[in-house]
Coordinates of C-alpha atoms (C1' of nucleotides) in Angstrom, one line a residue:
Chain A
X11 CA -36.0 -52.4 -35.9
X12 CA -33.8 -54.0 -37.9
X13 CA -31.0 -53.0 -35.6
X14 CA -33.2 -54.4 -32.7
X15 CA -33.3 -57.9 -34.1
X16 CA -30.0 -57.8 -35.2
X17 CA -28.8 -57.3 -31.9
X18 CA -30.9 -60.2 -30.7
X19 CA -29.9 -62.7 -32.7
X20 CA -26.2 -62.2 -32.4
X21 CA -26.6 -62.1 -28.6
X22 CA -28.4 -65.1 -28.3
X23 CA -26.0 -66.6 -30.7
X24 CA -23.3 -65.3 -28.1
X25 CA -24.9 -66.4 -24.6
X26 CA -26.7 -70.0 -26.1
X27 CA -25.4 -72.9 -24.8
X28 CA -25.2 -74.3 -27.9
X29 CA -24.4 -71.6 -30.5
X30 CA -25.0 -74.1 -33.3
X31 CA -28.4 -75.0 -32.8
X32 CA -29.1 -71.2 -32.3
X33 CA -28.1 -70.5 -35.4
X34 CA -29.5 -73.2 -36.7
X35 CA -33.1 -72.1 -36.0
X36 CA -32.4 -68.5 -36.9
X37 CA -31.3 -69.2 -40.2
X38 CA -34.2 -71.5 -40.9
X39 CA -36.7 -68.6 -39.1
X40 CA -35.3 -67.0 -41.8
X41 CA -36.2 -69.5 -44.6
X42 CA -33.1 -69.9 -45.5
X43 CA -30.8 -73.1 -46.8
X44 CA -27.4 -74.2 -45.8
X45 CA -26.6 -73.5 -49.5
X46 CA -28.0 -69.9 -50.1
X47 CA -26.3 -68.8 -46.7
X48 CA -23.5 -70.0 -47.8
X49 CA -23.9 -67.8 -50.9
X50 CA -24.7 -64.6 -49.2
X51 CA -21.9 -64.8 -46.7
X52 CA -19.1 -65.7 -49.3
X53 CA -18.3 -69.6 -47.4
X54 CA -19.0 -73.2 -49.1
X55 CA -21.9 -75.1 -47.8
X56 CA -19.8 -77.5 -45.4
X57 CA -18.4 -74.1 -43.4
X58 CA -21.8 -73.5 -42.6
X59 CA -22.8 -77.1 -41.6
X60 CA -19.9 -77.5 -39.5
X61 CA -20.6 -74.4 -37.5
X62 CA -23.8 -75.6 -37.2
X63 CA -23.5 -79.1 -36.4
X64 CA -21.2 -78.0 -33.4
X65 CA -18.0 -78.7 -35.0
X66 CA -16.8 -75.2 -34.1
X67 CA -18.4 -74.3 -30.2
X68 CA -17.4 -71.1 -29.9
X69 CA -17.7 -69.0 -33.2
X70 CA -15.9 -65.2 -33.1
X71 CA -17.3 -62.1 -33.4
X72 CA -16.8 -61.8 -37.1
X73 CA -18.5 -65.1 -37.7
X74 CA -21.8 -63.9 -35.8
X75 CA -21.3 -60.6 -37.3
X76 CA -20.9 -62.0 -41.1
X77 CA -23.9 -64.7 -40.3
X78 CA -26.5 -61.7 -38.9
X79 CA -25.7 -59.8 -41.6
X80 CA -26.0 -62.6 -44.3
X81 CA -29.7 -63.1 -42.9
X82 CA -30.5 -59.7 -42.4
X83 CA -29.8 -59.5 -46.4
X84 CA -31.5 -62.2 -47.3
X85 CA -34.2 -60.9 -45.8
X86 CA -33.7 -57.1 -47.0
X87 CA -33.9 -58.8 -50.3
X88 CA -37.2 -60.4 -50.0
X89 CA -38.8 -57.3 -48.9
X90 CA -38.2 -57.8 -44.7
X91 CA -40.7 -60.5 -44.0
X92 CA -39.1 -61.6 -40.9
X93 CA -38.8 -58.2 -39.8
X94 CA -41.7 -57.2 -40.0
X95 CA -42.9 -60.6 -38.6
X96 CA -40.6 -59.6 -35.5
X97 CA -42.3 -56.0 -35.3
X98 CA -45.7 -57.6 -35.3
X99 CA -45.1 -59.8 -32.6
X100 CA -43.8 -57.2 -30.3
X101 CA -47.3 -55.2 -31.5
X102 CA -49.1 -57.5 -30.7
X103 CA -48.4 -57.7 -27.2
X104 CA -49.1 -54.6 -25.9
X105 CA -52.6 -54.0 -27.6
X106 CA -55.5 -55.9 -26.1
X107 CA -56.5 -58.0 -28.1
X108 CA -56.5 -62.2 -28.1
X109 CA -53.2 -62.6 -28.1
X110 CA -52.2 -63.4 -24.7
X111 CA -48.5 -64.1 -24.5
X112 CA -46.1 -64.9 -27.9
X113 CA -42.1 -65.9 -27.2
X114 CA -39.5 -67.5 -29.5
X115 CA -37.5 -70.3 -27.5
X116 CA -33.9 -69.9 -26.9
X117 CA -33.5 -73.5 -27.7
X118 CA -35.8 -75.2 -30.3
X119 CA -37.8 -77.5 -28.8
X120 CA -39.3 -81.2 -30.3
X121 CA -43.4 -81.3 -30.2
X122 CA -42.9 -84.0 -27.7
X123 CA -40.3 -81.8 -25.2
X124 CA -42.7 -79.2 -25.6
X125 CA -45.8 -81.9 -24.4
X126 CA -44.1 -82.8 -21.7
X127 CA -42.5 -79.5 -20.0
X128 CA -46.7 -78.4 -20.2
X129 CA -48.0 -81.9 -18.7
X130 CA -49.8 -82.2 -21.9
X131 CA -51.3 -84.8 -23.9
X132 CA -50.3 -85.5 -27.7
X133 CA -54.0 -86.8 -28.8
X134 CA -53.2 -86.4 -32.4
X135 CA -49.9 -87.1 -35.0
X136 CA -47.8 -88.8 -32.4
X137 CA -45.0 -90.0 -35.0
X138 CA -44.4 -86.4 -35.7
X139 CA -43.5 -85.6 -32.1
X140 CA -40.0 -84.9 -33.6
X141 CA -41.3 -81.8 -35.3
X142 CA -39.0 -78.6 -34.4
X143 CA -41.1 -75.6 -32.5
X144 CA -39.1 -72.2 -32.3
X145 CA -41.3 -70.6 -30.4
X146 CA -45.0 -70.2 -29.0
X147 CA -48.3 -68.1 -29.3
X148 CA -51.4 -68.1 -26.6
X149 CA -54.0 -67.0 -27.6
X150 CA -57.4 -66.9 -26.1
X151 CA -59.6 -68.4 -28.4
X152 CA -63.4 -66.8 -27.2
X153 CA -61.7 -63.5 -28.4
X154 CA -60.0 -65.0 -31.2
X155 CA -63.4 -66.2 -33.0
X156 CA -65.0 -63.1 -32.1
X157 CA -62.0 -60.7 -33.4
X158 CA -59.9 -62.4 -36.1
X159 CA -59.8 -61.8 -39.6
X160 CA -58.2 -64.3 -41.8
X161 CA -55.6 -62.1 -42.5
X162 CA -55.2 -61.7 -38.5
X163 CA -54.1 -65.2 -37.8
X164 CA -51.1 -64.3 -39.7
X165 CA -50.0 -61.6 -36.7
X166 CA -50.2 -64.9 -34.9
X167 CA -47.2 -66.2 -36.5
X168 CA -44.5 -63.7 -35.0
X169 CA -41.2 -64.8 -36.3
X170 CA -42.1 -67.9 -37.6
X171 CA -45.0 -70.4 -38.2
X172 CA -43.2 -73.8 -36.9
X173 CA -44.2 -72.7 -33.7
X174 CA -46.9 -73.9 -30.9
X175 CA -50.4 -71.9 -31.6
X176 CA -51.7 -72.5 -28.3
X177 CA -55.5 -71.8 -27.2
X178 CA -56.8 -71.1 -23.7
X179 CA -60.5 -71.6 -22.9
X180 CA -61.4 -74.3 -25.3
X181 CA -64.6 -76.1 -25.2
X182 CA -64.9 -79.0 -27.5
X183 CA -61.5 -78.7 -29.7
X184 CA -63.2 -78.0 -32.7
X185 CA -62.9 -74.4 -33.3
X186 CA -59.5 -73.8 -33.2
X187 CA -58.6 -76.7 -35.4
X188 CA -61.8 -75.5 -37.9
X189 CA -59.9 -71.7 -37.9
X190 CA -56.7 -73.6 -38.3
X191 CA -57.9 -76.0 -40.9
X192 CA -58.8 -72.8 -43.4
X193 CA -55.6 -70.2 -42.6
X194 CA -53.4 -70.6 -45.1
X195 CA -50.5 -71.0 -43.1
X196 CA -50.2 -73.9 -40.3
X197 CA -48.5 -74.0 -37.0
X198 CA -45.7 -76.5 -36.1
X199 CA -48.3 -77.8 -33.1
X200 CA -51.6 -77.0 -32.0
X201 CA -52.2 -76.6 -28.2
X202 CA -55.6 -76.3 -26.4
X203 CA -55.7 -75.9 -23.2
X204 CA -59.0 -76.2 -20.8
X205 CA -60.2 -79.9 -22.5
X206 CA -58.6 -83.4 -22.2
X207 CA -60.5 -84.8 -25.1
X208 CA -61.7 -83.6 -28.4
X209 CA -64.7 -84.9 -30.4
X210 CA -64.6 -86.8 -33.5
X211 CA -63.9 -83.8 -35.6
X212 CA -61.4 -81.9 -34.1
X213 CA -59.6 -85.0 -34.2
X214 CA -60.3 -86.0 -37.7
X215 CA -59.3 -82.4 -38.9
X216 CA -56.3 -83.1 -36.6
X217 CA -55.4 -86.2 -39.0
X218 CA -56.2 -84.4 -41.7
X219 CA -53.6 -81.4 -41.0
X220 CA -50.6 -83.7 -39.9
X221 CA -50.1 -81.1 -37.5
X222 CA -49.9 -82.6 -33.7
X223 CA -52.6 -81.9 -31.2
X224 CA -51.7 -81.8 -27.8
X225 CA -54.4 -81.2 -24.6
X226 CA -53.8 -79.9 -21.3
X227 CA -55.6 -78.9 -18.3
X228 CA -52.2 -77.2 -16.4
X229 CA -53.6 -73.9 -14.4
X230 CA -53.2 -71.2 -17.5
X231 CA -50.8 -69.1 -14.9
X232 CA -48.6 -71.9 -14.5
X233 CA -48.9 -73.0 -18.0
X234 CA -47.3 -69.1 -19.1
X235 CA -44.6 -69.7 -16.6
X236 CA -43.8 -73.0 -18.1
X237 CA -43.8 -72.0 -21.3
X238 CA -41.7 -68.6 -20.6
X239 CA -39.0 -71.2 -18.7
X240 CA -39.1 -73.7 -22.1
X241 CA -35.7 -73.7 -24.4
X242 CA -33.1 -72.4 -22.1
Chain B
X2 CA -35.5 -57.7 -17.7
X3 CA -31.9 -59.4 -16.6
X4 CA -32.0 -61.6 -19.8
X5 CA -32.8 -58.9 -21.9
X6 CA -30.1 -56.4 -20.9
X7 CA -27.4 -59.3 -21.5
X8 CA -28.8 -60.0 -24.8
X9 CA -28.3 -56.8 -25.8
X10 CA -24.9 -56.7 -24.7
X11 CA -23.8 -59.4 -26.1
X12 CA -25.4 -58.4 -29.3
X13 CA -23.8 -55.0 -29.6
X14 CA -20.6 -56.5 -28.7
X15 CA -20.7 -59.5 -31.1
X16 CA -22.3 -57.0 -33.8
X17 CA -19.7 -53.9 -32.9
X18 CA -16.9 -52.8 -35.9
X19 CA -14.5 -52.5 -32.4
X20 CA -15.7 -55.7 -29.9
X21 CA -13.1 -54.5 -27.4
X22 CA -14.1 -50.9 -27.1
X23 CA -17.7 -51.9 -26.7
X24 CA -16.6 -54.5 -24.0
X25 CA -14.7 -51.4 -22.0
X26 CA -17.7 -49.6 -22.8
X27 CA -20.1 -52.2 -20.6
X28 CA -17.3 -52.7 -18.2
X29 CA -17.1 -49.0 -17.0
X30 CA -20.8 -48.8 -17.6
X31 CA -21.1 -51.2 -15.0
X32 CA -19.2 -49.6 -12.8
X33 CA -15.9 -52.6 -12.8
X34 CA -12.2 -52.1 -12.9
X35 CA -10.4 -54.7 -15.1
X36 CA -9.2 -56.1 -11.8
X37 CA -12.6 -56.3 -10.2
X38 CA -14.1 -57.7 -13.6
X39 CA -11.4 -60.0 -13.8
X40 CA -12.2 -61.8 -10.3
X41 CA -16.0 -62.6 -11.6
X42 CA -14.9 -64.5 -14.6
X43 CA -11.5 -66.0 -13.1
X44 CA -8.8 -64.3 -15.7
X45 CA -5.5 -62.5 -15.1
X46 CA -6.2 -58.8 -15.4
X47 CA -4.0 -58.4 -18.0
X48 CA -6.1 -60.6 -20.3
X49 CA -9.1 -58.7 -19.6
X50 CA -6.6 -55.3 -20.7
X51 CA -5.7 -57.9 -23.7
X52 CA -9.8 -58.2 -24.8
X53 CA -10.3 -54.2 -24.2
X54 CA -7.2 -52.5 -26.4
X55 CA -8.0 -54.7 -29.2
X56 CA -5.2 -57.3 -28.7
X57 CA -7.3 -59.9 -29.9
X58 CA -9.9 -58.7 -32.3
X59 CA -13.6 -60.8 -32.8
X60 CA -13.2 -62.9 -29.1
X61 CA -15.4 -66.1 -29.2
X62 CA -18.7 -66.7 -27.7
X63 CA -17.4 -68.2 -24.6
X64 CA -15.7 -65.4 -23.9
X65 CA -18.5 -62.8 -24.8
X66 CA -20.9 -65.2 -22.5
X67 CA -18.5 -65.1 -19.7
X68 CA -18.0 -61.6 -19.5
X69 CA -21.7 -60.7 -19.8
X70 CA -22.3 -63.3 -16.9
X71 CA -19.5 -61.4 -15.4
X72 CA -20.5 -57.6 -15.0
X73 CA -24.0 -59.2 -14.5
X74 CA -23.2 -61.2 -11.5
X75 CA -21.5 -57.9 -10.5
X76 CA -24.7 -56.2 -10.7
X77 CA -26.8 -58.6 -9.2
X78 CA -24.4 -58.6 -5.5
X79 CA -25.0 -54.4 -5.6
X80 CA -29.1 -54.8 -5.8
X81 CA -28.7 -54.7 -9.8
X82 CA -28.5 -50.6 -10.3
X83 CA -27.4 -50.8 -13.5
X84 CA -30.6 -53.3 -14.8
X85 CA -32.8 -51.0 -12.6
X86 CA -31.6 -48.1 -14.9
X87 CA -31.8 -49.6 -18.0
X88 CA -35.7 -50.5 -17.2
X89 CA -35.7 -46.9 -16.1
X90 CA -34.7 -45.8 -19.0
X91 CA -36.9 -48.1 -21.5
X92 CA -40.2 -46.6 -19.1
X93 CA -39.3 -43.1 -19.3
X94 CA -39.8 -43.3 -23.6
X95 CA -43.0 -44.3 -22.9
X96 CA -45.1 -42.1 -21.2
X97 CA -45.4 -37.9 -22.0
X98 CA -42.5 -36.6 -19.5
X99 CA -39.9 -34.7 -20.4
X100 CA -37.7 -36.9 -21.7
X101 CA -37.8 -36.8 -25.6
X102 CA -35.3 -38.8 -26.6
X103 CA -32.8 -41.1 -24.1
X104 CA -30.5 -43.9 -26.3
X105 CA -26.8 -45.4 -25.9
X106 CA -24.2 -44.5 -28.1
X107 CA -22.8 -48.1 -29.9
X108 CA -19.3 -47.3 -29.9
X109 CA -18.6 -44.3 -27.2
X110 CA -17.5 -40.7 -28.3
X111 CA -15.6 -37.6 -27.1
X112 CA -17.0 -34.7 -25.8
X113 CA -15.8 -33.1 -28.9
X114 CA -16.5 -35.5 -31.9
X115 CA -20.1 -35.0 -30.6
X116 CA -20.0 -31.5 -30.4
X117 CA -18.9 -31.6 -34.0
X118 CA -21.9 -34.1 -34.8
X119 CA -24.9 -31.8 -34.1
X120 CA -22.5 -28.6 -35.2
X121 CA -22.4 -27.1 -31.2
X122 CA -20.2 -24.7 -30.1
X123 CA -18.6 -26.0 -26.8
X124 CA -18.5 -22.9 -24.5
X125 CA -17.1 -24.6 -21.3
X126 CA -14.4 -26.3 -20.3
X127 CA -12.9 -27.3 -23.9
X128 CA -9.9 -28.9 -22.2
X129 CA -12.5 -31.4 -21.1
X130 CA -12.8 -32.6 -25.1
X131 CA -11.5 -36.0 -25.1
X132 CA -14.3 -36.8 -21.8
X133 CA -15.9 -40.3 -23.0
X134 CA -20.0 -39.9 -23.5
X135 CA -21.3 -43.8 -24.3
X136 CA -25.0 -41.8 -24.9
X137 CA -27.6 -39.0 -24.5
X138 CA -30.9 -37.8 -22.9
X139 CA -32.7 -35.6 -24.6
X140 CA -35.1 -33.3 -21.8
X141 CA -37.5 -30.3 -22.6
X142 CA -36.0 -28.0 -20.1
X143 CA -39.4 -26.0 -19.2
X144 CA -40.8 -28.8 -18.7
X145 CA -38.2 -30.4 -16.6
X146 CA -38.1 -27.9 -14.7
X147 CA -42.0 -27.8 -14.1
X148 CA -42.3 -31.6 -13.6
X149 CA -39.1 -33.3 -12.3
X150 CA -37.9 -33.1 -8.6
X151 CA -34.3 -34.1 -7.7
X152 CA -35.1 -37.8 -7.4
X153 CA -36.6 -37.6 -11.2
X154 CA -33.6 -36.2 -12.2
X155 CA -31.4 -39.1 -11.4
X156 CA -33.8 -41.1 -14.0
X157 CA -32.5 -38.7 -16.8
X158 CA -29.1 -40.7 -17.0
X159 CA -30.3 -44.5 -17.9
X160 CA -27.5 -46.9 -17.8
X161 CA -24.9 -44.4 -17.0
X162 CA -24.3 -41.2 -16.1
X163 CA -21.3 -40.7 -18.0
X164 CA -23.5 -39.3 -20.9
X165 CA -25.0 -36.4 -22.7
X166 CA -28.0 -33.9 -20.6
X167 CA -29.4 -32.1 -23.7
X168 CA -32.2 -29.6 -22.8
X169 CA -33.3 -27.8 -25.4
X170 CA -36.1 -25.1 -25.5
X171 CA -33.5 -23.2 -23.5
X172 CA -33.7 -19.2 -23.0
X173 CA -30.7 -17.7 -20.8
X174 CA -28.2 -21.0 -20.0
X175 CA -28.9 -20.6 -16.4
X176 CA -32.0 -22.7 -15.6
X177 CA -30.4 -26.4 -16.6
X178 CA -27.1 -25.5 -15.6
X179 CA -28.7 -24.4 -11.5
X180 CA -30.6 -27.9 -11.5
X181 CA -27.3 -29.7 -12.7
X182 CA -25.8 -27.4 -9.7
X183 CA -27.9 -29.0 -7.3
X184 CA -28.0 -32.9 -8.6
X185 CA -26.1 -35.0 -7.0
X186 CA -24.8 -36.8 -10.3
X187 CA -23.6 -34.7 -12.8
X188 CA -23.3 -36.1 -16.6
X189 CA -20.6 -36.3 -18.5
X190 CA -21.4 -33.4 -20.8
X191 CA -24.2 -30.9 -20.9
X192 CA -26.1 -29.4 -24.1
X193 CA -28.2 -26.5 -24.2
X194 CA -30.3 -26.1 -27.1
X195 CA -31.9 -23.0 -28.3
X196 CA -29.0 -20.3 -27.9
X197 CA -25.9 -19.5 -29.5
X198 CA -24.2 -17.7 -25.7
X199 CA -24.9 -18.1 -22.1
X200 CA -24.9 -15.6 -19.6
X201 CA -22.1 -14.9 -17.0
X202 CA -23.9 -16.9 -14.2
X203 CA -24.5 -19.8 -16.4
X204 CA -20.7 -20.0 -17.3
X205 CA -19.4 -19.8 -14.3
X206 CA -21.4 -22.8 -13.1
X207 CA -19.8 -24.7 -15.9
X208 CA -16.5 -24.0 -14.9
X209 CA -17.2 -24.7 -11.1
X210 CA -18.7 -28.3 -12.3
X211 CA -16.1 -28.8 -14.7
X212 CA -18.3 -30.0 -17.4
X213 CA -17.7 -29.3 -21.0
X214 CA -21.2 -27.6 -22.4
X215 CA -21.9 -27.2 -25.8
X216 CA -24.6 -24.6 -27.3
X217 CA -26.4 -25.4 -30.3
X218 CA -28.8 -23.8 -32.8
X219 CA -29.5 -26.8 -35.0
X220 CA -33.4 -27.4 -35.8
X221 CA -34.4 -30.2 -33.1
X222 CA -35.7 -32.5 -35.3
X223 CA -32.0 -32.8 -37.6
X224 CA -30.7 -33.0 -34.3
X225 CA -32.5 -35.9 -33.1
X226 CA -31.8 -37.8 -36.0
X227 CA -27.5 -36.9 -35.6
X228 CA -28.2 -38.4 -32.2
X229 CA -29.4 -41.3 -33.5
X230 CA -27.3 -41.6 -36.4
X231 CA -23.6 -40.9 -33.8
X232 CA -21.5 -44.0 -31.6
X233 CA -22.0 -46.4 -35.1
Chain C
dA7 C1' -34.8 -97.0 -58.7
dC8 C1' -32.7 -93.0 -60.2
dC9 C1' -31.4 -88.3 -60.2
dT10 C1' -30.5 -84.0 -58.1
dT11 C1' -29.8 -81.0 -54.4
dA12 C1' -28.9 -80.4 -49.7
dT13 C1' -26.4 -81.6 -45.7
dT14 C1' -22.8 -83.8 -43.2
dT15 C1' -18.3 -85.5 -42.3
dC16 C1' -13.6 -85.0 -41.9
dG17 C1' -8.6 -84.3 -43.0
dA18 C1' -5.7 -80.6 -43.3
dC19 C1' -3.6 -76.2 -42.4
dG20 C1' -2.9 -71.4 -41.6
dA21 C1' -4.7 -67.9 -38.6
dT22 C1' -6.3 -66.4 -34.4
dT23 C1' -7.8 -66.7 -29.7
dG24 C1' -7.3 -67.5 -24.7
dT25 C1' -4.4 -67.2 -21.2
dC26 C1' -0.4 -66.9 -18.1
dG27 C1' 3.3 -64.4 -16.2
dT28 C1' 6.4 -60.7 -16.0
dA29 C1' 7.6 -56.2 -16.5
dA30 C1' 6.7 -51.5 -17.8
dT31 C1' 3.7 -47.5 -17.7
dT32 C1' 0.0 -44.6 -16.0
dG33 C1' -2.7 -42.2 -12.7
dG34 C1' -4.2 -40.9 -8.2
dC35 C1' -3.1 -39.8 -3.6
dT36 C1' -0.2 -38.2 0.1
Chain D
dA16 C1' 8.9 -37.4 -4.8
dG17 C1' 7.3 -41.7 -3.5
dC18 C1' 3.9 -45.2 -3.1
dC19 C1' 0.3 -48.1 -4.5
dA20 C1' -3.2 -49.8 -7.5
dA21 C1' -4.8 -50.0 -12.2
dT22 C1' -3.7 -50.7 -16.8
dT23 C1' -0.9 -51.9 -20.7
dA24 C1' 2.5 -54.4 -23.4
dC25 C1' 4.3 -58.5 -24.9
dG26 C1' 6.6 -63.2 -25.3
dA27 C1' 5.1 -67.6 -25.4
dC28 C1' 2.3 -71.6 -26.2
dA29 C1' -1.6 -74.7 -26.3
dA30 C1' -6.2 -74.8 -28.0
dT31 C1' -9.5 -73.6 -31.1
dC32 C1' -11.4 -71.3 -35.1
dG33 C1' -12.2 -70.5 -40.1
dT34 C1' -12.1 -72.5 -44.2
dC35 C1' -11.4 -75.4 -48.3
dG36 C1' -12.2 -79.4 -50.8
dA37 C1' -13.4 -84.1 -51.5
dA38 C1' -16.4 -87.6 -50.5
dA39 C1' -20.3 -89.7 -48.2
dT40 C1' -25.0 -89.5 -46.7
dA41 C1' -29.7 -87.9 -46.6
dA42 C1' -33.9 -86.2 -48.5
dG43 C1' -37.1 -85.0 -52.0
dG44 C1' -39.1 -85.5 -56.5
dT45 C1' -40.1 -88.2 -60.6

DNA sequence: ACCTTATTTCGACGATTGTCGTAATTGGCT
DNA sequence: AGCCAATTACGACAATCGTCGAAATAAGGT
């Protein structure tokens, strides 16, 4: 497994079209700073903020090489979070339970790129439409309430939580924000998709979170395919 | 299925201790001389020669990109046989056929450094040592031979047929060597598992194919794990 | 406002890549 | 043996990478 993900990052480091922002978003997947990279892969700070800023657009093999492995430490050390985050996700998928598709973007999106490639609309912490979302999770939210533990919601999380948490088949808009409002961990954006208003207090929990709300009424098979196209 | 082939390509060759042998590796996987290869991604065939014998050691990420777009366009203008095998070869892990065990080598070997990795005793065709194998299937030969017609066999060989056919449970020699006999592809090397000699018949196949087989006694389950563990 | 840490910018320079073109070598076929 | 296609070797050179170090900027906390 650890091989697995390996391999992923380093190609998508390889085939982006903008190495530096993927490796960007992998090394904060990975929680790490500029600074304790730097440390595990024996380079100063500023060599890993130029390669990430673009200043270098085509990094060699040993650079991807010496970066995967610095993470894949990293996270050996902390007792393989992420990894096991990444073996979760692919879990989830194939059972059937609520979880109803979960993908990591190539390219990070903004909260607002992400409202507008699903027609959506932002109903709640428009000035943090800025916020970075590496990836997505849709989950159907009549078999969420009916199946999910509070330690469940973590599964939702895959790789990382500054991702969309998105939920088909809602009613009112409260729900999902009133099962967000109490996991411990938050998602980068919360997406609900069958309503194009919430009530009071959905919207005051909304506020409350500082997490953006976005609405949408797209067909739900379109919405996949959308979403499955978003970050290239 | 596309995307996820050429991620994993560019992965293993980002990630590889020898980028350029892995590159070969993909290139003859796919089926491409360097002159053909070179025509997809607009090069001189001697640079492509350059990138495979190591001239230039950890290539960049626009050159990794554009040979994986490369053998991939390739792929796609001949119906996309390689991608079809490699989703072969994923679905025939999962369900309870014959197959036990199908993976890629990383770095490719000789027919006679992985003879010496699960301890065999090649038996055929010895002057066929240094043939490349870039990975194994792993098949229980009875019940191959009670399950699989001739078209099933050709899903034994996943990306390539230039690998290892391992059957073990064998008896006599003869039964996996007569349906090799009548396949239409033959792989690179075959491995009987089970006996320590074959019988006259069996031998004389070998040497009419021309295709170096190794007998092992090994306890399958050590055996499976030198698979795994070889081509790093 | 101040302090500390993180990040970014950028000059500089040695190392390496990417590529061409030419020629030599290898391998397969007749 | 000869021919042809594929592969390899290699000189050459422009472009880019990899990295350091110093300084500037940004962000978070008090």
């Amino acid at each position: 497994m650890v091989d697995e993900l390996s391999t992923r990052i380093a190609g998508e480091i390889s085939l982006s079209e903008n190495p530096s922002k993927t490796m960007k978003k992998w090394r904060e997947i990975f929680g790490l700073s500029q600074t304790e990279l730097a440390r595990y892969i024996h380079i100063t700070p500023s060599v890993v903020s130029d390669y990430e800023s673009g200043r270098r657009k085509a990094p060699g093999a040993n650079t991807i090489k010496r970066f995967v492995a610095g993470i894949m430490k990293a996270d050996a050390e902390r007792g393989y979070p992420v990894v096991k985050s990444y073996r979760t996700m692919l879990t989830s998928l194939d059972d059937d339970g609520p979880v109803v598709d979960m993908q990591d973007f190539k390219m990070p999106l903004s909260a607002a790129e992400l409202c507008h490639a699903i027609e959506g609309d932002m109903v709640a912490n428009r000035d943090k439409g800025s916020t970075a979302v590496y990836g997505y999770t849709v989950v159907d939210s009549i078999k969420a309430i009916l199946e999910l533990s509070s330690d469940d919601f973590l599964n939702l999380y895959g790789t990382t939580s500054q991702r969309a948490l998105i939920f088909t088949k809602v009613s009112y808009g409260r729900s999902p924000l009133i099962a967000v409002r109490v996991s411990r961990i938050k998602p980068g954006v919360v997406v609900m998709h069958g309503i194009d208003k919430i009530d009071d207090l959905g919207m005051r929990i909304a506020e409350r979170e500082r997490i953006p709300v976005i609405l949408t009424v797209m067909e739900q098979k379109r919405l996949l395919e959308r979403l499955r196209g978003c970050g290239r």
